[in-house]
Coordinates of N, CA and C in Angstrom, one line a residue:
Chain A
A1 N 45.3 47.5 6.4 CA 44.2 46.9 6.9 C 44.4 46.2 8.4
Q2 N 43.6 46.3 9.1 CA 43.6 45.9 10.4 C 43.7 44.6 10.5
S3 N 44.0 43.7 11.9 CA 44.0 42.6 11.9 C 44.1 42.2 13.5
V4 N 43.5 41.2 14.0 CA 43.6 40.8 15.0 C 43.8 39.3 15.1
T5 N 44.8 39.0 16.5 CA 45.2 37.7 16.3 C 44.8 37.4 17.8
Q6 N 44.4 35.9 18.0 CA 44.2 35.3 19.1 C 45.4 34.3 19.4
P7 N 46.2 34.1 19.8 CA 47.3 32.8 20.0 C 46.9 31.7 20.2
D8 N 45.8 31.8 21.4 CA 45.5 30.2 22.1 C 44.1 29.7 21.1
I9 N 44.3 28.9 20.3 CA 42.9 28.2 20.0 C 42.3 27.9 21.3
H10 N 42.7 26.9 22.0 CA 42.0 26.1 23.1 C 42.5 26.7 24.4
I11 N 42.1 26.8 25.7 CA 42.4 26.9 26.9 C 41.7 26.1 28.0
T12 N 42.4 25.6 28.6 CA 41.5 24.3 29.8 C 42.0 25.2 31.1
V13 N 41.0 25.6 31.8 CA 40.9 26.2 33.2 C 40.2 25.3 34.1
S14 N 40.8 25.1 35.6 CA 40.0 24.5 36.6 C 39.1 25.8 36.9
E15 N 38.0 24.9 37.3 CA 36.7 25.7 37.7 C 37.3 26.3 39.0
G16 N 36.9 28.0 39.3 CA 37.6 28.6 40.2 C 38.9 29.4 40.2
A17 N 39.6 29.3 39.0 CA 40.8 29.3 38.7 C 40.8 31.1 38.0
S18 N 41.9 31.8 38.2 CA 41.9 32.5 36.9 C 42.1 32.5 35.5
L19 N 41.7 33.5 34.5 CA 41.5 33.2 33.3 C 42.6 34.6 32.7
E20 N 43.1 34.3 31.7 CA 43.6 35.7 30.8 C 43.7 34.7 29.4
L21 N 42.6 35.6 28.6 CA 42.9 35.2 27.2 C 43.4 36.2 26.2
R22 N 44.4 35.9 25.4 CA 45.2 36.8 24.7 C 44.6 37.4 23.4
C23 N 45.0 38.5 23.2 CA 44.3 39.2 21.7 C 45.4 40.2 21.5
N24 N 45.8 40.0 20.2 CA 47.0 41.2 19.7 C 46.2 41.8 18.4
Y25 N 46.2 43.1 18.4 CA 45.8 43.8 16.9 C 46.9 44.8 16.4
S26 N 46.5 44.9 15.2 CA 47.2 45.5 14.5 C 46.1 46.8 13.8
Y27 N 46.6 47.6 13.8 CA 45.3 49.0 13.7 C 46.5 50.4 13.6
G28 N 46.4 51.1 12.8 CA 47.2 52.2 12.7 C 46.9 53.1 13.7
A29 N 46.1 53.2 14.3 CA 45.3 54.5 14.7 C 44.8 54.1 16.2
T30 N 44.3 55.0 17.1 CA 43.7 54.5 18.3 C 42.4 53.5 18.1
P31 N 42.4 52.1 18.2 CA 41.4 51.0 18.0 C 40.1 51.1 18.6
Y32 N 39.1 50.8 18.5 CA 38.1 50.4 19.2 C 38.0 49.1 19.2
L33 N 38.2 48.3 20.5 CA 38.4 47.0 20.7 C 37.2 46.2 21.3
F34 N 36.8 45.2 20.8 CA 35.8 44.4 21.7 C 36.2 43.0 22.1
W35 N 35.4 42.7 22.9 CA 35.6 41.2 23.4 C 33.8 40.5 23.4
Y36 N 33.9 39.2 22.4 CA 32.8 39.0 22.2 C 32.6 37.4 23.0
V37 N 31.6 36.9 23.2 CA 31.4 35.7 23.9 C 30.5 34.9 23.0
Q38 N 30.6 33.4 22.7 CA 29.6 32.4 21.8 C 29.6 31.4 22.7
S39 N 28.2 31.0 23.0 CA 28.0 29.7 23.6 C 27.7 28.9 22.5
P40 N 27.6 27.5 22.5 CA 27.4 26.6 21.6 C 26.0 26.8 20.8
G41 N 25.9 27.0 19.8 CA 24.8 27.2 19.2 C 24.0 28.2 19.1
Q42 N 24.7 29.6 19.7 CA 24.3 30.7 19.8 C 24.5 31.8 19.1
G43 N 24.3 33.3 19.2 CA 25.0 34.3 18.7 C 25.9 35.0 19.4
L44 N 26.5 35.7 19.2 CA 27.7 36.3 19.8 C 27.0 37.8 20.7
Q45 N 27.8 37.6 21.8 CA 27.1 38.7 23.3 C 28.1 39.5 23.2
L46 N 28.2 40.7 23.5 CA 29.3 41.3 23.8 C 29.5 41.6 25.3
L47 N 30.7 41.1 25.5 CA 31.2 41.3 27.0 C 31.6 42.7 27.4
L48 N 32.7 43.3 26.7 CA 33.0 44.6 27.0 C 33.6 45.2 25.6
K49 N 34.0 46.6 26.0 CA 34.5 47.3 24.7 C 35.9 48.4 25.3
Y50 N 36.4 48.7 24.3 CA 37.5 50.0 24.7 C 37.4 51.0 23.8
F51 N 37.2 52.3 23.8 CA 36.9 53.2 22.8 C 38.1 54.3 23.3
S52 N 38.3 54.5 24.3 CA 39.6 55.6 25.1 C 39.3 55.6 26.5
G53 N 40.0 56.4 27.0 CA 40.1 56.7 28.4 C 40.8 55.7 29.3
D54 N 40.3 55.2 30.2 CA 40.8 54.2 31.5 C 41.1 52.9 30.6
T55 N 42.6 52.4 30.4 CA 42.7 51.3 29.9 C 42.5 50.0 30.5
L56 N 41.8 50.0 31.6 CA 41.0 49.0 32.2 C 39.7 49.2 32.2
V57 N 38.8 48.0 31.3 CA 37.6 48.2 31.0 C 36.9 46.8 31.8
Q58 N 35.6 47.2 32.2 CA 35.1 46.2 33.1 C 34.0 45.9 32.2
G59 N 33.4 44.7 32.3 CA 32.5 44.2 31.6 C 31.4 43.5 32.1
I60 N 30.7 42.6 31.8 CA 29.5 41.8 31.9 C 30.3 40.6 32.5
K61 N 29.2 39.6 33.3 CA 29.9 38.6 33.7 C 31.3 38.2 34.9
G62 N 31.9 39.6 35.1 CA 33.0 39.5 36.0 C 33.9 39.9 35.2
F63 N 34.0 40.1 33.9 CA 35.0 40.0 32.8 C 35.8 41.6 33.0
E64 N 37.0 41.3 32.6 CA 37.7 42.8 32.6 C 38.7 42.6 31.5
A65 N 39.3 43.8 30.8 CA 40.3 43.7 29.8 C 41.1 44.8 30.1
E66 N 42.5 44.8 29.6 CA 43.3 46.1 29.7 C 43.8 46.1 28.4
F67 N 43.8 47.4 27.9 CA 44.4 47.9 26.7 C 45.7 48.3 26.6
K68 N 46.5 47.6 26.0 CA 48.2 48.1 26.4 C 48.7 48.5 24.9
R69 N 48.8 49.7 24.5 CA 49.1 50.6 23.3 C 50.6 50.0 23.0
S70 N 51.3 49.9 23.8 CA 52.9 49.6 23.8 C 52.9 48.0 23.1
Q71 N 52.1 47.3 23.4 CA 51.9 45.6 23.2 C 50.9 45.3 22.1
S72 N 50.3 46.6 21.6 CA 49.1 46.2 20.8 C 48.1 44.9 21.2
S73 N 48.1 45.0 22.5 CA 47.4 43.9 23.4 C 46.0 44.5 23.8
F74 N 44.9 43.6 23.9 CA 43.8 43.8 24.7 C 43.2 42.6 25.0
N75 N 44.2 42.0 26.2 CA 43.6 40.5 27.0 C 42.8 40.4 28.0
L76 N 41.7 39.5 28.0 CA 40.6 39.5 28.8 C 41.1 38.4 29.9
R77 N 40.3 39.3 31.1 CA 40.7 38.4 32.3 C 39.5 38.2 33.1
K78 N 39.5 37.0 33.8 CA 38.5 36.8 35.1 C 39.3 36.3 36.3
P79 N 38.8 36.8 37.3 CA 39.7 36.5 38.3 C 39.1 34.9 39.0
S80 N 37.7 34.5 38.6 CA 37.6 33.2 39.0 C 36.9 32.6 38.1
V81 N 37.0 31.4 37.1 CA 36.1 31.0 36.1 C 34.9 30.3 37.0
H82 N 33.9 30.2 36.3 CA 32.7 29.3 36.5 C 32.5 28.5 35.5
W83 N 32.0 27.3 35.7 CA 31.6 26.0 34.7 C 30.7 26.9 33.1
S84 N 29.8 27.8 33.6 CA 29.1 28.2 32.7 C 29.9 29.3 31.9
D85 N 31.4 29.8 32.2 CA 32.4 30.3 31.4 C 32.7 29.6 30.0
A86 N 32.4 28.4 30.4 CA 32.9 27.7 28.7 C 32.2 28.0 27.8
A87 N 33.1 28.8 26.6 CA 32.7 29.2 25.7 C 33.5 29.5 24.6
E88 N 33.3 29.9 23.6 CA 34.3 30.5 22.3 C 34.2 32.2 22.8
Y89 N 35.5 32.6 22.9 CA 35.7 34.3 22.9 C 36.5 34.7 21.7
F90 N 35.8 35.7 21.4 CA 36.4 36.3 20.2 C 36.7 37.8 20.2
C91 N 37.8 38.2 20.2 CA 38.4 39.5 20.3 C 38.0 40.3 19.1
A92 N 37.8 41.7 18.6 CA 37.5 42.1 17.6 C 37.9 43.4 17.3
V93 N 38.2 44.2 16.3 CA 38.7 45.6 16.2 C 37.8 46.1 15.4
V94 N 37.3 47.3 15.2 CA 36.5 48.3 14.3 C 37.3 48.4 13.2
G95 N 37.3 48.1 12.1 CA 38.1 49.0 10.7 C 37.4 50.1 10.3
Y96 N 37.9 51.0 9.5 CA 37.4 52.2 9.2 C 37.5 52.3 8.0
S97 N 36.8 52.8 7.1 CA 37.3 53.4 5.4 C 36.6 54.7 5.1
G98 N 37.1 55.6 4.4 CA 36.3 57.0 3.8 C 35.3 57.7 5.3
G99 N 35.8 57.1 6.4 CA 35.1 58.3 7.4 C 34.1 57.5 8.4
G100 N 33.8 56.4 7.8 CA 32.7 55.3 8.4 C 33.5 53.9 8.7
A101 N 32.4 53.4 9.5 CA 32.8 52.0 10.1 C 32.7 51.2 8.8
D102 N 33.5 50.0 8.7 CA 33.2 48.9 7.7 C 33.4 47.8 8.2
G103 N 32.9 47.4 9.5 CA 32.9 46.2 10.1 C 33.7 45.6 11.1
L104 N 33.7 44.7 11.6 CA 34.4 44.3 12.5 C 35.4 43.2 12.0
T105 N 36.6 43.5 12.5 CA 37.3 42.2 12.0 C 37.8 41.4 13.1
F106 N 37.2 40.1 13.2 CA 37.4 39.2 14.4 C 38.9 38.4 14.4
G107 N 39.3 38.1 15.8 CA 40.3 36.9 15.9 C 39.6 35.6 15.5
K108 N 40.2 34.5 15.4 CA 39.6 33.4 14.9 C 39.4 32.6 16.3
G109 N 39.1 33.2 17.1 CA 38.4 32.9 18.8 C 39.3 31.9 19.5
T110 N 39.1 31.7 20.7 CA 39.8 31.0 21.9 C 38.6 30.1 22.4
H111 N 38.7 28.9 22.1 CA 37.7 27.7 23.0 C 38.0 27.8 24.5
L112 N 37.4 28.1 25.5 CA 37.3 27.9 26.5 C 36.8 26.6 27.3
I113 N 37.4 25.7 27.8 CA 37.1 24.5 28.8 C 37.4 24.4 30.0
I114 N 36.4 24.3 30.8 CA 36.4 24.3 32.1 C 36.5 23.3 32.8
Q115 N 37.2 22.6 33.7 CA 37.6 21.2 34.2 C 36.9 21.5 35.6
P116 N 36.1 20.6 36.1 CA 35.4 20.6 37.6 C 36.9 20.5 38.4
Chain B
D1 N 9.0 42.3 21.0 CA 10.4 43.0 21.7 C 11.5 43.5 21.0
A2 N 12.4 44.3 21.4 CA 13.1 45.0 20.8 C 14.5 43.8 20.5
G3 N 14.9 43.9 19.3 CA 16.0 43.2 19.1 C 16.4 43.2 17.7
I4 N 17.4 42.1 17.6 CA 17.4 41.6 16.1 C 17.5 40.2 15.7
T5 N 16.5 40.1 14.9 CA 15.9 38.8 14.4 C 16.5 38.2 13.0
Q6 N 16.6 37.0 13.1 CA 16.9 36.2 11.8 C 16.0 35.0 11.5
S7 N 15.6 35.0 10.3 CA 15.0 33.9 9.6 C 15.6 33.5 8.3
P8 N 15.5 32.5 8.0 CA 14.8 31.3 8.9 C 16.2 30.8 9.9
R9 N 16.1 29.9 10.8 CA 17.0 29.6 11.5 C 18.1 28.6 11.2
Y10 N 17.2 27.6 10.5 CA 17.8 26.5 9.9 C 17.2 26.3 8.2
K11 N 18.3 26.3 7.1 CA 18.2 25.9 5.8 C 18.7 25.2 5.3
I12 N 18.0 24.2 4.4 CA 18.9 23.4 3.6 C 18.3 23.7 2.1
T13 N 19.3 24.0 1.4 CA 18.7 24.1 -0.3 C 20.0 23.1 -1.0
E14 N 19.7 23.3 -2.0 CA 20.4 22.7 -3.1 C 21.0 23.7 -4.0
T15 N 22.7 23.1 -4.6 CA 23.2 23.6 -5.2 C 22.4 24.4 -6.5
G16 N 22.9 25.7 -6.7 CA 22.1 26.4 -7.8 C 20.9 27.3 -7.6
R17 N 20.4 26.8 -6.4 CA 19.0 27.4 -5.9 C 19.4 28.7 -5.3
Q18 N 18.1 29.8 -5.4 CA 18.3 31.1 -4.8 C 17.8 31.1 -3.3
V19 N 18.5 31.8 -2.6 CA 18.2 31.9 -1.2 C 18.2 33.1 -0.8
T20 N 17.4 33.6 0.1 CA 17.3 34.9 1.0 C 17.4 34.4 2.2
L21 N 17.9 35.0 3.0 CA 18.2 35.3 4.5 C 17.6 36.6 5.2
M22 N 16.8 36.4 6.0 CA 16.2 37.9 6.5 C 17.0 38.1 7.8
C23 N 16.9 39.5 7.9 CA 17.4 40.1 9.0 C 16.6 41.5 9.7
H24 N 16.0 41.4 10.8 CA 15.1 42.5 11.0 C 16.0 42.9 12.5
Q25 N 15.9 44.4 12.9 CA 16.3 44.9 13.8 C 15.3 46.2 14.0
T26 N 15.2 46.1 15.7 CA 14.1 47.2 16.2 C 14.7 48.3 16.7
W27 N 16.2 48.5 16.6 CA 16.5 49.6 17.4 C 16.9 50.8 16.6
S28 N 16.6 50.8 15.2 CA 16.7 51.7 14.5 C 18.3 52.1 14.3
H29 N 18.9 51.1 14.2 CA 20.4 51.7 14.2 C 20.8 51.7 12.8
S30 N 21.7 52.3 12.6 CA 21.9 52.7 11.1 C 22.9 51.8 10.2
Y31 N 23.6 51.4 11.1 CA 24.5 50.2 10.7 C 24.0 48.6 10.6
M32 N 24.2 48.1 9.7 CA 23.6 46.8 9.4 C 25.0 46.1 8.8
F33 N 25.0 44.8 9.2 CA 26.0 43.5 8.8 C 25.7 42.4 8.6
W34 N 26.3 41.7 7.6 CA 26.3 40.2 7.6 C 27.8 39.7 7.5
Y35 N 28.1 38.6 8.6 CA 28.9 37.7 8.6 C 28.8 36.2 8.3
R36 N 29.8 35.4 8.1 CA 29.7 34.4 7.9 C 30.8 33.5 8.9
Q37 N 30.3 32.4 9.4 CA 31.1 31.9 10.3 C 31.6 30.3 9.8
D38 N 32.7 29.9 9.9 CA 33.2 28.8 9.5 C 34.3 28.4 10.2
L39 N 34.3 27.0 10.5 CA 35.3 26.4 11.4 C 36.9 26.9 10.7
G40 N 37.9 27.5 11.2 CA 39.1 28.0 11.1 C 39.5 29.1 10.3
H41 N 38.0 30.0 10.2 CA 38.0 31.0 9.7 C 37.5 32.1 10.6
G42 N 37.0 31.7 11.6 CA 36.1 32.5 12.7 C 35.0 33.1 11.6
L43 N 34.9 34.3 12.1 CA 33.9 35.3 11.3 C 34.6 36.6 10.3
R44 N 33.6 36.2 9.3 CA 34.1 37.3 8.1 C 32.9 38.0 7.4
L45 N 33.4 39.2 7.2 CA 32.4 40.2 6.7 C 32.1 40.0 5.6
I46 N 30.6 39.7 5.2 CA 30.3 39.6 3.5 C 29.9 41.0 2.9
Y47 N 28.9 41.6 3.7 CA 28.3 43.0 3.4 C 28.3 43.8 4.4
Y48 N 28.0 45.2 4.7 CA 27.4 46.0 5.4 C 26.7 47.4 4.9
S49 N 26.1 47.8 5.6 CA 25.2 48.8 5.3 C 25.2 50.0 6.4
A50 N 25.6 51.3 5.8 CA 25.8 52.2 6.7 C 24.5 53.1 7.0
A51 N 23.6 52.9 6.1 CA 22.1 53.6 6.2 C 21.4 52.8 5.1
A52 N 20.0 53.2 4.7 CA 19.2 52.7 3.7 C 19.8 53.0 2.6
D53 N 19.9 52.3 1.5 CA 20.2 52.4 0.4 C 21.8 52.6 0.3
I54 N 22.4 52.3 1.1 CA 24.0 52.5 1.1 C 24.2 51.0 1.7
T55 N 25.1 50.4 0.7 CA 25.9 49.1 1.0 C 27.2 49.1 0.4
D56 N 28.0 48.3 0.9 CA 29.4 48.0 0.7 C 30.0 46.5 0.9
K57 N 30.7 46.3 0.0 CA 31.3 45.0 0.2 C 32.3 44.8 1.4
G58 N 32.2 43.6 1.9 CA 33.3 43.4 2.9 C 34.3 42.6 2.5
E59 N 34.8 41.6 3.5 CA 36.0 40.5 3.2 C 35.6 39.6 1.9
V60 N 34.1 39.0 2.1 CA 34.0 37.8 1.4 C 32.6 38.0 0.7
P61 N 32.4 39.1 -0.4 CA 31.1 39.4 -1.1 C 30.6 38.4 -2.1
D62 N 31.6 37.8 -2.7 CA 31.7 37.0 -4.1 C 30.5 36.2 -3.8
G63 N 29.1 35.9 -4.9 CA 28.2 35.1 -4.9 C 26.9 35.7 -3.8
Y64 N 27.1 36.8 -3.1 CA 25.9 37.4 -2.3 C 25.4 38.5 -2.8
V65 N 24.5 38.8 -2.3 CA 23.6 40.3 -2.9 C 22.9 40.7 -1.4
V66 N 23.0 42.1 -1.6 CA 22.3 42.6 -0.5 C 21.5 43.7 -0.9
S67 N 20.4 44.2 -0.1 CA 19.6 45.4 -0.5 C 19.1 46.1 0.9
R68 N 19.0 47.2 1.0 CA 18.4 47.6 2.5 C 17.7 49.0 1.9
S69 N 16.4 48.5 1.6 CA 15.3 49.6 1.3 C 14.6 50.5 2.5
K70 N 14.8 49.9 3.8 CA 14.5 50.3 4.9 C 15.1 50.2 6.0
T71 N 15.3 51.2 6.9 CA 16.6 51.0 8.0 C 16.5 49.8 8.6
E72 N 15.3 49.0 9.2 CA 15.2 47.9 9.8 C 15.4 46.6 9.3
N73 N 15.5 46.6 8.1 CA 15.7 45.4 7.5 C 16.9 45.0 6.5
F74 N 17.5 44.1 6.4 CA 18.8 43.9 5.6 C 18.8 42.5 5.2
P75 N 18.2 41.7 3.9 CA 18.1 40.6 3.7 C 19.6 40.2 3.0
L76 N 20.0 39.1 2.7 CA 21.0 38.6 2.0 C 20.4 37.7 1.4
T77 N 21.1 37.6 -0.2 CA 20.5 36.6 -1.1 C 22.0 35.9 -1.5
L78 N 21.5 34.7 -1.5 CA 22.6 34.0 -2.8 C 21.9 33.4 -3.6
E79 N 22.6 34.3 -4.7 CA 21.9 34.3 -6.1 C 21.8 32.6 -7.0
S80 N 22.8 32.0 -6.6 CA 22.9 30.7 -7.0 C 23.8 29.8 -5.9
A81 N 23.2 29.2 -5.3 CA 23.9 28.8 -4.0 C 25.0 27.8 -4.5
T82 N 26.4 27.6 -3.5 CA 27.1 26.6 -3.8 C 27.3 25.9 -2.5
R83 N 28.1 25.0 -2.4 CA 28.4 23.9 -1.6 C 29.7 24.9 -0.5
S84 N 30.3 25.7 -1.0 CA 31.1 26.3 -0.3 C 30.4 27.6 0.5
Q85 N 29.2 27.8 0.2 CA 28.4 28.5 1.1 C 27.8 28.0 2.1
T86 N 27.9 26.7 2.4 CA 27.2 26.4 3.7 C 28.1 27.0 4.7
S87 N 27.3 27.3 5.7 CA 27.8 28.1 7.1 C 26.9 28.7 7.7
V88 N 27.3 29.4 8.8 CA 26.6 30.0 9.5 C 26.5 31.4 9.3
Y89 N 25.0 32.0 9.1 CA 25.2 33.3 9.0 C 24.5 34.1 10.3
F90 N 25.5 35.2 10.3 CA 25.2 36.2 11.4 C 24.9 37.8 10.9
C91 N 23.6 38.2 11.3 CA 23.4 39.5 11.1 C 23.4 40.4 12.2
A92 N 24.1 41.5 11.8 CA 24.4 42.6 13.4 C 24.0 43.7 13.2
S93 N 23.9 44.6 13.8 CA 23.5 46.1 13.9 C 24.1 46.9 15.0
G94 N 24.4 48.0 14.6 CA 25.0 49.0 15.4 C 25.1 50.3 15.2
S95 N 25.5 51.4 15.7 CA 25.5 52.8 15.7 C 26.4 53.5 15.9
R96 N 26.8 54.5 15.0 CA 28.1 55.4 15.4 C 28.5 55.9 16.8
T97 N 26.9 56.3 17.2 CA 26.8 57.0 18.5 C 27.3 56.0 19.6
R98 N 27.1 54.6 19.4 CA 27.9 53.9 20.5 C 29.0 53.0 20.1
G99 N 29.7 54.1 19.4 CA 31.4 53.4 18.7 C 31.4 52.1 17.9
Y100 N 30.1 52.2 17.5 CA 30.4 50.8 16.3 C 30.3 49.7 17.1
E101 N 29.9 49.7 18.1 CA 29.6 48.1 18.9 C 28.4 47.5 18.3
Q102 N 28.4 46.4 18.1 CA 27.3 45.6 17.1 C 27.0 44.7 18.0
Y103 N 25.4 44.6 17.6 CA 24.7 43.5 18.5 C 24.3 42.4 17.5
F104 N 24.6 41.3 17.9 CA 24.6 40.1 16.9 C 22.9 39.4 17.0
G105 N 22.4 39.0 15.8 CA 21.2 38.0 16.0 C 21.6 36.4 16.4
P106 N 20.7 35.7 16.2 CA 21.0 34.3 16.4 C 21.7 33.3 15.7
G107 N 21.3 34.1 14.3 CA 22.2 33.0 13.1 C 21.2 32.4 12.3
T108 N 21.7 32.1 11.3 CA 21.1 30.9 10.4 C 21.7 30.0 9.9
R109 N 21.7 28.9 10.2 CA 22.6 27.8 9.8 C 22.0 27.2 8.5
L110 N 22.8 27.4 7.3 CA 22.5 27.2 6.0 C 23.8 26.2 5.4
T111 N 22.7 25.0 4.7 CA 23.4 23.9 4.3 C 22.9 23.6 3.0
V112 N 24.0 23.7 2.1 CA 23.7 23.6 0.4 C 24.4 22.1 0.5
T113 N 23.1 21.4 -0.3 CA 23.5 20.2 -0.9 C 23.9 20.0 -2.3

């Protein structure tokens, strides 16, 4: 079965500084990988996704992520964070069985705090 | 407006009562999903559906029932609510043609007293 690990429960970054959120996955084949963001009291919004091809993918709000098969990682980055980026971030992988998708497996999330 | 909606947004119920959470999407996505979100556990899949009249269990299905008679609706029923089912419930939809990326509803906060 697939799994996702987000090693950092909380990360604090100063406004304007760069950001990297870590994600490691376990999956036998080429994974479909996602990053979602959740603001307090809100649903989840898709930031970006990786299916195949270029290992550096661009998303919304200035985020990017790099897929590294050798490290089983899909880390999220942003060159300069804004106070509005404070939120919970989830990495996820699609699971498959019987030829069809059977839902997303999520990491437990990383809570991003932005210091002024 | 197109999108995915959930109702009610907030619900308080008593132990032992039946509760149904509604989910409606307007994209005609073939796949729909129910997740629950709890502190310390992240989001966990309860049930999913690949098409109308096709449903399957996820990671934590016990105590829940789903049905999908129409593509756009995917209700989740707690047949006899327990305190352990106090949680935030998210519905999502997606399609194979978009690599199974999922779009989430705003969530239903359920409290079982």
